[in-house]
Amino acid sequence: MNHSGTSAPGSTRAHDPFTLTIFGATGDLTHRKLMPGLFSLHARGLLPDQFAIVGFARRSYTSEAFRAWMAESIRRFAPTPPSDEALHSFLRHLHYHLGDLEADPGAFTALRDRLERDPALPKNWIFYLSVKADLFEMLIRSLSEHGLVRTPFDPLWSRVVIEKPFGRDLETARALNRSCLAHLDESQIYRIDHYLGKETVQNILSFRFANAIFDPLFNRQYVDHIQITAAETVGMESGRGAFYDATGVVRDMLQNHLMQLLCLVAMEPPARMTADAIRNEKVKVLQSVVPIAPGCVDGMAVRGQYTAGTVDGRPVPAYRDEERIAPDSGTPTFVAMRVDVANWRWSGVPFYLRTGKRLRRRVTEIVVQFRLPPLQLFETVECVGDVCDLVRARPNRLIFRIQPAEGIELRFSAKRPGLQVQVEDVVMDFLYQEKWPGTLPEAYERLLLDVIRGDSTLFTRSDEVEAQWRVVQPVLRAWEGRDEAAPLCWYPAGSWGPPEAASIFANYDTDWHNPES
Ligand code: BG6
């Protein structure tokens, strides 16, 4: 058994029997991700023989009705269609517990009694908090006061999984960390950032540190700058409007997912592939980020909101006309930010981060752009169809494509066949689908298995989550009116964001790398 959460990640079977209680069991996440993920783990033989899943929510269901409902979700969202036999075998492990966390003071006592007494429920406990963030503190305190948190020295274990957002800013994240740590040991807390469960995100470390040929180039001597893009085509579907309008893109994507990508591409090799060694290195990156001084956010960050436009050939409304969005909302749906990492490796190499809703294409990628060779000995040609032009020399680029078309692309110059000495940009491509056809494991599947196995490598530690907030805090402060009022820029849905997003480039020649260009 592993209490410290320091084992190396792997996809081996979990052995300890466990009961996973999901708070918010009737919510979207449970349907779309958690149940299909758990089902898939079970179907692949990765869960122990004895386990139970208890759905906790205030809607009145019997366990039978809950199972039928979850069967529907699994049929709809599992990556491969389930066989009746596999589904039936999984559903036997599901239970429902009716309770109202907010209104009923007896809800926890009833849950505890059931978890302790029901022989069908194994006594290692996982609690998954898939509820509104303002309930996290109360839930953790109540679990502890009702004896549902074991000490880290108990041979039986308990773990708590906390969904994002973890706090609304640095102050609230600190307060939440304090309350978590008053009741739980750090090794019992699993703060989810589902980007870390993505296969291609994990591959960033393998690619950098399992090969001797790339990482020696990852430094200020060879790299000109790095761009990290997470572009989405979705808007406010599935009734998320109210949540999103109160959250905005900085809290929803930049503070967590993009910060993690930044850490993985910039961190030093860990001493070992253990949870703490990896997280120590990530924290060091965040600690090296130069804080944006008050009053200097302009020129370092740009925010935008989408107007009506066309995405994937379909007309879509402006953000302000989406369901459950205030008609005069000032919430940003796009952000671009320059980050300077002042450490030995990266000093002077800017990192440009951007993410937004309703952009041209769904793509998440990291582009490492190298410096040009010191002399331009060749003419560079670029061709569109049969028409070729002389252009500026093209720098080498290494692109980690996180999604879709997961893979890695290396762009470099090669001599064009012919009597003239000219070069053209060519691509060497590694595609997951070509090498390993089939579906990549879902991020949640991976993360759920890690919680069950007690491996916290792919979860965010308390100091890490605070360090992430520290990086975005100056931007939030500026945009939420405490220091200055920065403009909100507009972009039509289906574009690559507001043109002003290019204003953060230190070098006049740089532009965003948009995948189709
Ligand atoms: C979630 C955000 O964390 O990540 C969503 O709350 C966003 O707004 C989603 O759409 C993106 O995840 P993925 O896996 O589709 O890139």
PDB file of N, CA, C and O and ligand atoms in Angstrom, residues 33 163-164 193-195 198 230-232 234-236 240 243-244 247 251-253 256-257 357 362 364 402-403 442-444, ligand 1:
ATOM      1  N   LYS A  33     -17.730  11.613 -17.715  1.00  0.00           N
ATOM      2  CA  LYS A  33     -16.335  11.218 -17.531  1.00  0.00           C
ATOM      3  C   LYS A  33     -16.130  10.138 -16.472  1.00  0.00           C
ATOM      4  O   LYS A  33     -15.420   9.164 -16.709  1.00  0.00           O
ATOM      5  N   GLU A 163     -12.070  18.620  -7.378  1.00  0.00           N
ATOM      6  CA  GLU A 163     -12.144  19.129  -8.752  1.00  0.00           C
ATOM      7  C   GLU A 163     -11.720  20.595  -8.767  1.00  0.00           C
ATOM      8  O   GLU A 163     -11.643  21.246  -7.733  1.00  0.00           O
ATOM      9  N   LYS A 164     -11.446  21.127  -9.943  1.00  0.00           N
ATOM     10  CA  LYS A 164     -11.164  22.541 -10.041  1.00  0.00           C
ATOM     11  C   LYS A 164     -12.493  23.307 -10.107  1.00  0.00           C
ATOM     12  O   LYS A 164     -13.488  22.682 -10.423  1.00  0.00           O
ATOM     13  N   ASP A 193      -6.248  18.150 -12.234  1.00  0.00           N
ATOM     14  CA  ASP A 193      -6.146  18.984 -13.429  1.00  0.00           C
ATOM     15  C   ASP A 193      -6.150  17.967 -14.562  1.00  0.00           C
ATOM     16  O   ASP A 193      -5.155  17.280 -14.790  1.00  0.00           O
ATOM     17  N   HIS A 194      -7.283  17.848 -15.250  1.00  0.00           N
ATOM     18  CA  HIS A 194      -7.416  16.694 -16.153  1.00  0.00           C
ATOM     19  C   HIS A 194      -6.416  16.731 -17.311  1.00  0.00           C
ATOM     20  O   HIS A 194      -6.146  15.719 -17.941  1.00  0.00           O
ATOM     21  N   TYR A 195      -5.807  17.922 -17.578  1.00  0.00           N
ATOM     22  CA  TYR A 195      -4.802  17.964 -18.639  1.00  0.00           C
ATOM     23  C   TYR A 195      -3.639  17.027 -18.338  1.00  0.00           C
ATOM     24  O   TYR A 195      -3.029  16.473 -19.235  1.00  0.00           O
ATOM     25  N   LYS A 198      -3.843  13.532 -19.748  1.00  0.00           N
ATOM     26  CA  LYS A 198      -3.808  13.297 -21.194  1.00  0.00           C
ATOM     27  C   LYS A 198      -2.493  12.632 -21.570  1.00  0.00           C
ATOM     28  O   LYS A 198      -1.423  13.055 -21.140  1.00  0.00           O
ATOM     29  N   ALA A 230      -4.146  26.738 -26.381  1.00  0.00           N
ATOM     30  CA  ALA A 230      -5.256  25.791 -26.186  1.00  0.00           C
ATOM     31  C   ALA A 230      -6.490  26.473 -26.772  1.00  0.00           C
ATOM     32  O   ALA A 230      -7.112  27.328 -26.121  1.00  0.00           O
ATOM     33  N   ALA A 231      -6.768  26.162 -28.035  1.00  0.00           N
ATOM     34  CA  ALA A 231      -7.881  26.801 -28.739  1.00  0.00           C
ATOM     35  C   ALA A 231      -9.071  25.859 -28.737  1.00  0.00           C
ATOM     36  O   ALA A 231      -8.928  24.679 -29.033  1.00  0.00           O
ATOM     37  N   GLU A 232     -10.238  26.409 -28.401  1.00  0.00           N
ATOM     38  CA  GLU A 232     -11.452  25.582 -28.377  1.00  0.00           C
ATOM     39  C   GLU A 232     -12.461  26.150 -29.364  1.00  0.00           C
ATOM     40  O   GLU A 232     -12.499  27.367 -29.577  1.00  0.00           O
ATOM     41  N   VAL A 234     -15.736  25.203 -28.874  1.00  0.00           N
ATOM     42  CA  VAL A 234     -16.987  25.211 -28.105  1.00  0.00           C
ATOM     43  C   VAL A 234     -17.243  26.596 -27.504  1.00  0.00           C
ATOM     44  O   VAL A 234     -16.311  27.382 -27.316  1.00  0.00           O
ATOM     45  N   GLY A 235     -18.520  26.844 -27.209  1.00  0.00           N
ATOM     46  CA  GLY A 235     -18.903  28.081 -26.527  1.00  0.00           C
ATOM     47  C   GLY A 235     -19.491  27.727 -25.178  1.00  0.00           C
ATOM     48  O   GLY A 235     -18.834  27.066 -24.371  1.00  0.00           O
ATOM     49  N   MET A 236     -20.731  28.120 -24.978  1.00  0.00           N
ATOM     50  CA  MET A 236     -21.358  27.899 -23.668  1.00  0.00           C
ATOM     51  C   MET A 236     -22.365  26.752 -23.711  1.00  0.00           C
ATOM     52  O   MET A 236     -23.443  26.842 -23.138  1.00  0.00           O
ATOM     53  N   ARG A 240     -23.425  25.684 -19.292  1.00  0.00           N
ATOM     54  CA  ARG A 240     -22.322  26.122 -18.432  1.00  0.00           C
ATOM     55  C   ARG A 240     -22.285  27.631 -18.228  1.00  0.00           C
ATOM     56  O   ARG A 240     -21.404  28.127 -17.527  1.00  0.00           O
ATOM     57  N   PHE A 243     -21.873  29.331 -14.716  1.00  0.00           N
ATOM     58  CA  PHE A 243     -20.574  29.013 -14.105  1.00  0.00           C
ATOM     59  C   PHE A 243     -19.472  29.796 -14.822  1.00  0.00           C
ATOM     60  O   PHE A 243     -18.641  30.460 -14.198  1.00  0.00           O
ATOM     61  N   TYR A 244     -19.503  29.760 -16.148  1.00  0.00           N
ATOM     62  CA  TYR A 244     -18.402  30.365 -16.905  1.00  0.00           C
ATOM     63  C   TYR A 244     -18.382  31.878 -16.724  1.00  0.00           C
ATOM     64  O   TYR A 244     -17.314  32.485 -16.591  1.00  0.00           O
ATOM     65  N   THR A 247     -16.619  32.836 -13.885  1.00  0.00           N
ATOM     66  CA  THR A 247     -15.272  32.275 -13.777  1.00  0.00           C
ATOM     67  C   THR A 247     -14.307  32.944 -14.758  1.00  0.00           C
ATOM     68  O   THR A 247     -13.274  33.487 -14.351  1.00  0.00           O
ATOM     69  N   ARG A 251      -9.354  31.906 -14.976  1.00  0.00           N
ATOM     70  CA  ARG A 251      -9.515  30.874 -13.937  1.00  0.00           C
ATOM     71  C   ARG A 251      -9.831  29.510 -14.523  1.00  0.00           C
ATOM     72  O   ARG A 251      -9.469  28.486 -13.977  1.00  0.00           O
ATOM     73  N   ASP A 252     -10.555  29.514 -15.641  1.00  0.00           N
ATOM     74  CA  ASP A 252     -11.024  28.246 -16.204  1.00  0.00           C
ATOM     75  C   ASP A 252      -9.902  27.464 -16.892  1.00  0.00           C
ATOM     76  O   ASP A 252      -9.860  26.240 -16.802  1.00  0.00           O
ATOM     77  N   MET A 253      -8.984  28.159 -17.549  1.00  0.00           N
ATOM     78  CA  MET A 253      -7.974  27.457 -18.367  1.00  0.00           C
ATOM     79  C   MET A 253      -6.536  27.889 -18.074  1.00  0.00           C
ATOM     80  O   MET A 253      -5.637  27.073 -18.015  1.00  0.00           O
ATOM     81  N   ASN A 256      -4.700  26.916 -14.611  1.00  0.00           N
ATOM     82  CA  ASN A 256      -4.463  25.498 -14.342  1.00  0.00           C
ATOM     83  C   ASN A 256      -3.853  24.785 -15.550  1.00  0.00           C
ATOM     84  O   ASN A 256      -2.667  24.462 -15.555  1.00  0.00           O
ATOM     85  N   HIS A 257      -4.646  24.560 -16.605  1.00  0.00           N
ATOM     86  CA  HIS A 257      -4.164  23.725 -17.710  1.00  0.00           C
ATOM     87  C   HIS A 257      -2.921  24.328 -18.399  1.00  0.00           C
ATOM     88  O   HIS A 257      -1.943  23.635 -18.656  1.00  0.00           O
ATOM     89  N   LYS A 357     -12.319  30.423 -26.157  1.00  0.00           N
ATOM     90  CA  LYS A 357     -13.493  29.693 -26.650  1.00  0.00           C
ATOM     91  C   LYS A 357     -13.840  30.215 -28.043  1.00  0.00           C
ATOM     92  O   LYS A 357     -13.537  31.364 -28.375  1.00  0.00           O
ATOM     93  N   ARG A 362     -10.202  23.501 -33.022  1.00  0.00           N
ATOM     94  CA  ARG A 362      -9.861  22.942 -31.715  1.00  0.00           C
ATOM     95  C   ARG A 362      -8.435  22.409 -31.811  1.00  0.00           C
ATOM     96  O   ARG A 362      -8.158  21.467 -32.555  1.00  0.00           O
ATOM     97  N   THR A 364      -4.727  22.028 -29.248  1.00  0.00           N
ATOM     98  CA  THR A 364      -3.866  22.356 -28.113  1.00  0.00           C
ATOM     99  C   THR A 364      -2.468  21.938 -28.516  1.00  0.00           C
ATOM    100  O   THR A 364      -2.250  20.782 -28.888  1.00  0.00           O
ATOM    101  N   ILE A 402      -0.950  18.346 -28.596  1.00  0.00           N
ATOM    102  CA  ILE A 402      -1.617  17.655 -27.482  1.00  0.00           C
ATOM    103  C   ILE A 402      -2.949  17.075 -27.937  1.00  0.00           C
ATOM    104  O   ILE A 402      -3.349  16.001 -27.548  1.00  0.00           O
ATOM    105  N   GLN A 403      -3.681  17.829 -28.770  1.00  0.00           N
ATOM    106  CA  GLN A 403      -4.949  17.355 -29.319  1.00  0.00           C
ATOM    107  C   GLN A 403      -5.434  18.302 -30.394  1.00  0.00           C
ATOM    108  O   GLN A 403      -5.095  19.478 -30.321  1.00  0.00           O
ATOM    109  N   GLU A 442      -8.715   7.884 -21.948  1.00  0.00           N
ATOM    110  CA  GLU A 442      -9.274   9.153 -21.506  1.00  0.00           C
ATOM    111  C   GLU A 442      -8.506   9.647 -20.283  1.00  0.00           C
ATOM    112  O   GLU A 442      -8.117   8.845 -19.425  1.00  0.00           O
ATOM    113  N   ALA A 443      -8.355  10.975 -20.207  1.00  0.00           N
ATOM    114  CA  ALA A 443      -7.611  11.552 -19.076  1.00  0.00           C
ATOM    115  C   ALA A 443      -8.185  11.111 -17.729  1.00  0.00           C
ATOM    116  O   ALA A 443      -7.453  10.725 -16.813  1.00  0.00           O
ATOM    117  N   TYR A 444      -9.511  11.118 -17.622  1.00  0.00           N
ATOM    118  CA  TYR A 444     -10.116  10.791 -16.320  1.00  0.00           C
ATOM    119  C   TYR A 444      -9.885   9.346 -15.923  1.00  0.00           C
ATOM    120  O   TYR A 444      -9.777   9.025 -14.749  1.00  0.00           O
TER     121      TYR A 444
HETATM  122  C1  BG6 B   1     -12.129  22.356 -18.539  1.00  0.00           C
HETATM  123  C2  BG6 B   1     -12.723  23.729 -18.684  1.00  0.00           C
HETATM  124  O1  BG6 B   1     -11.296  22.301 -17.414  1.00  0.00           O
HETATM  125  O2  BG6 B   1     -11.358  22.051 -19.702  1.00  0.00           O
HETATM  126  C3  BG6 B   1     -13.570  23.805 -19.942  1.00  0.00           C
HETATM  127  O3  BG6 B   1     -13.531  24.003 -17.549  1.00  0.00           O
HETATM  128  C4  BG6 B   1     -12.779  23.392 -21.144  1.00  0.00           C
HETATM  129  O4  BG6 B   1     -14.070  25.125 -20.142  1.00  0.00           O
HETATM  130  C5  BG6 B   1     -12.120  22.040 -20.900  1.00  0.00           C
HETATM  131  O5  BG6 B   1     -13.649  23.314 -22.260  1.00  0.00           O
HETATM  132  C6  BG6 B   1     -11.173  21.702 -22.025  1.00  0.00           C
HETATM  133  O6  BG6 B   1     -10.756  20.386 -21.880  1.00  0.00           O
HETATM  134  P1  BG6 B   1     -10.326  19.514 -23.140  1.00  0.00           P
HETATM  135  O7  BG6 B   1      -9.913  18.224 -22.541  1.00  0.00           O
HETATM  136  O8  BG6 B   1     -11.528  19.420 -24.019  1.00  0.00           O
HETATM  137  O9  BG6 B   1      -9.214  20.276 -23.796  1.00  0.00           O
END
